[in-house]
Every structure is written in structure tokens, then in C-alpha cells.
Amino acid sequence: DSGGYDHDQAEEYFAETLNYTIDPYKVYSEIQQQQDIVIVDVRSVQDYVKGHIPGAISLPINQYNDFNGSELEYPGLRKDVMNYIYCYESTCDAAAKAGKKFTSLGYKVKEIKSGFEQWQEYKLPVEK
């Protein structure tokens, strides 16, 4: 007995996770290869200034009404490349809210898994 476990749903969930999230090491690798990407920090401006992923732009969730507003464009986002978004850590939902809003406007988005906390734990470079 699988105890109500739905294998098809589980497979779909993991496929979606792979399609719409990215590991910090892969992002760092793309930065090193100078891939044409946009990295978006949705944390507060104060935290962005203290340190962020190299090259990241700041679109703080607190300045964009939790990404529930009527904005149709966001400065720095691009529709022709992948936009990688991140917030504080794995339990932070700001990146997911941003992702939902940005994809609804036609942007291609992936969430950087476990956010800035994981980036720092991996000892990847930080820009100030």
C-alpha cells in the first residue's frame, strides 16, 4: 500500500521543480561563462546593498506591493533571456510571488533554490 501516494503527481512535481528552479552552482557557472541572463534580487534594498549575487539587479518585493500591483514592466527584466530570481532562503516566498507575476507578463523565470543564504553557505562570490 502506497498510503495514498500518487506517483504520477510526484513525478509531475519533480519535473516542474527541475523546469522552474535552478541550483546556485549552475547559476554561478553561467555567470562565469558570461551567459546572457538576468539575476533578480527581490530582498530589501538594505540587504541587497549589504551583499548580493554578482550582477544581480534589485527589485525589492516591499517596493512592488508584494508583486500584486498593476505593473506591466519591471526595470532590468528581459523577455529575451532567462531571469533567475532569489530571496533570502528556502522558506521565503518573495521569489515565488515575483516568479508568478513575472511569468504572467511573459518573462521566462527560474527560482534560485534556497536563495541568498544557500549562495553564501556555498561560499560563492558576493558583490557589494
Short mmCIF file of C-alpha atoms in Angstrom, two decimals:
data_model
loop_
_atom_site.label_atom_id
_atom_site.label_comp_id
_atom_site.label_asym_id
_atom_site.label_seq_id
_atom_site.Cartn_x
_atom_site.Cartn_y
_atom_site.Cartn_z
CA ASP A 1 0.00 0.00 0.00
CA SER A 2 1.42 3.35 -1.02
CA GLY A 3 -0.63 5.16 1.63
CA GLY A 4 -2.33 7.47 -0.85
CA TYR A 5 0.95 8.34 -2.54
CA ASP A 6 0.34 9.44 -6.11
CA HIS A 7 3.36 8.50 -8.21
CA ASP A 8 2.16 10.38 -11.29
CA GLN A 9 1.63 13.58 -9.29
CA ALA A 10 5.01 13.13 -7.62
CA GLU A 11 6.73 12.69 -10.98
CA GLU A 12 4.99 15.81 -12.28
CA TYR A 13 6.02 17.78 -9.18
CA PHE A 14 9.69 16.83 -9.54
CA ALA A 15 9.65 17.54 -13.29
CA GLU A 16 8.20 21.00 -12.58
CA THR A 17 10.80 21.60 -9.87
CA LEU A 18 13.58 20.83 -12.35
CA ASN A 19 11.99 23.05 -15.01
CA TYR A 20 11.43 26.11 -12.84
CA THR A 21 14.22 26.13 -10.26
CA ILE A 22 17.99 26.25 -10.58
CA ASP A 23 20.84 25.28 -8.29
CA PRO A 24 23.13 28.13 -7.12
CA TYR A 25 26.20 26.34 -8.54
CA LYS A 26 24.59 26.25 -12.01
CA VAL A 27 23.87 29.99 -11.79
CA TYR A 28 27.48 30.65 -10.76
CA SER A 29 28.67 28.53 -13.68
CA GLU A 30 26.52 30.60 -16.07
CA ILE A 31 27.93 33.83 -14.58
CA GLN A 32 31.47 32.54 -15.14
CA GLN A 33 30.63 31.56 -18.73
CA GLN A 34 29.18 35.07 -19.21
CA GLN A 35 25.83 33.63 -20.27
CA ASP A 36 23.21 36.22 -21.25
CA ILE A 37 20.98 36.05 -18.16
CA VAL A 38 19.33 38.41 -15.68
CA ILE A 39 19.66 37.77 -11.95
CA VAL A 40 16.98 39.41 -9.81
CA ASP A 41 17.24 40.02 -6.06
CA VAL A 42 13.78 40.58 -4.54
CA ARG A 43 15.05 41.17 -0.99
CA SER A 44 15.01 44.63 0.63
CA VAL A 45 17.30 47.33 -0.76
CA GLN A 46 19.19 47.38 2.57
CA ASP A 47 20.01 43.66 2.27
CA TYR A 48 20.86 43.99 -1.42
CA VAL A 49 23.37 46.74 -0.59
CA LYS A 50 24.99 44.58 2.13
CA GLY A 51 25.69 41.88 -0.45
CA HIS A 52 24.12 40.17 -3.46
CA ILE A 53 24.84 37.69 -6.23
CA PRO A 54 27.29 39.33 -8.67
CA GLY A 55 25.47 41.27 -11.40
CA ALA A 56 22.05 40.96 -9.74
CA ILE A 57 19.51 43.75 -10.15
CA SER A 58 17.36 44.83 -7.22
CA LEU A 59 13.56 44.60 -7.49
CA PRO A 60 12.56 44.64 -3.80
CA ILE A 61 9.23 42.99 -3.05
CA ASN A 62 8.39 45.68 -0.45
CA GLN A 63 8.57 48.37 -3.15
CA TYR A 64 6.36 46.43 -5.56
CA ASN A 65 3.32 45.73 -3.38
CA ASP A 66 4.23 42.02 -2.97
CA PHE A 67 4.21 41.81 -6.81
CA ASN A 68 0.42 42.10 -6.72
CA GLY A 69 0.31 45.52 -8.37
CA SER A 70 -0.63 46.55 -11.88
CA GLU A 71 2.95 46.98 -13.17
CA LEU A 72 3.43 45.55 -16.63
CA GLU A 73 7.19 46.07 -16.80
CA TYR A 74 9.99 45.93 -14.29
CA PRO A 75 13.31 47.75 -14.83
CA GLY A 76 16.05 45.33 -15.81
CA LEU A 77 13.91 42.27 -16.55
CA ARG A 78 14.25 40.95 -20.08
CA LYS A 79 11.87 38.84 -22.15
CA ASP A 80 14.59 37.51 -24.47
CA VAL A 81 16.64 35.69 -21.79
CA MET A 82 16.12 33.68 -18.59
CA ASN A 83 15.53 35.71 -15.43
CA TYR A 84 16.80 34.00 -12.25
CA ILE A 85 15.14 35.25 -9.10
CA TYR A 86 16.04 34.77 -5.45
CA CYS A 87 15.13 35.96 -1.98
CA TYR A 88 16.51 35.19 1.49
CA GLU A 89 16.31 31.43 1.98
CA SER A 90 14.23 28.36 1.19
CA THR A 91 11.21 29.35 3.30
CA CYS A 92 10.99 32.85 1.79
CA ASP A 93 8.13 33.13 -0.71
CA ALA A 94 9.06 36.51 -2.22
CA ALA A 95 10.81 34.88 -5.19
CA ALA A 96 7.79 32.67 -5.86
CA LYS A 97 5.48 35.72 -5.78
CA ALA A 98 7.82 37.55 -8.16
CA GLY A 99 8.03 34.49 -10.41
CA LYS A 100 4.26 34.20 -10.61
CA LYS A 101 3.92 37.90 -11.52
CA PHE A 102 6.82 37.97 -13.99
CA THR A 103 5.74 34.82 -15.85
CA SER A 104 2.19 36.20 -16.12
CA LEU A 105 3.75 39.13 -18.02
CA GLY A 106 5.64 36.87 -20.43
CA TYR A 107 9.07 36.74 -18.77
CA LYS A 108 10.97 33.44 -18.56
CA VAL A 109 11.81 32.83 -14.90
CA LYS A 110 13.54 30.28 -12.71
CA GLU A 111 13.93 30.50 -8.95
CA ILE A 112 17.42 30.04 -7.48
CA LYS A 113 16.97 27.26 -4.93
CA SER A 114 17.31 28.20 -1.25
CA GLY A 115 18.08 31.85 -2.00
CA PHE A 116 20.93 34.04 -0.91
CA GLU A 117 21.53 32.10 2.31
CA GLN A 118 22.50 28.99 0.33
CA TRP A 119 24.62 31.06 -2.06
CA GLN A 120 26.64 32.28 0.94
CA GLU A 121 26.82 28.81 2.50
CA TYR A 122 28.36 27.55 -0.75
CA LYS A 123 30.92 30.39 -0.37
CA LEU A 124 30.12 31.71 -3.85
CA PRO A 125 31.21 35.31 -4.63
CA VAL A 126 29.18 38.18 -3.22
CA GLU A 127 29.09 41.68 -4.67
CA LYS A 128 28.55 44.80 -2.58
#
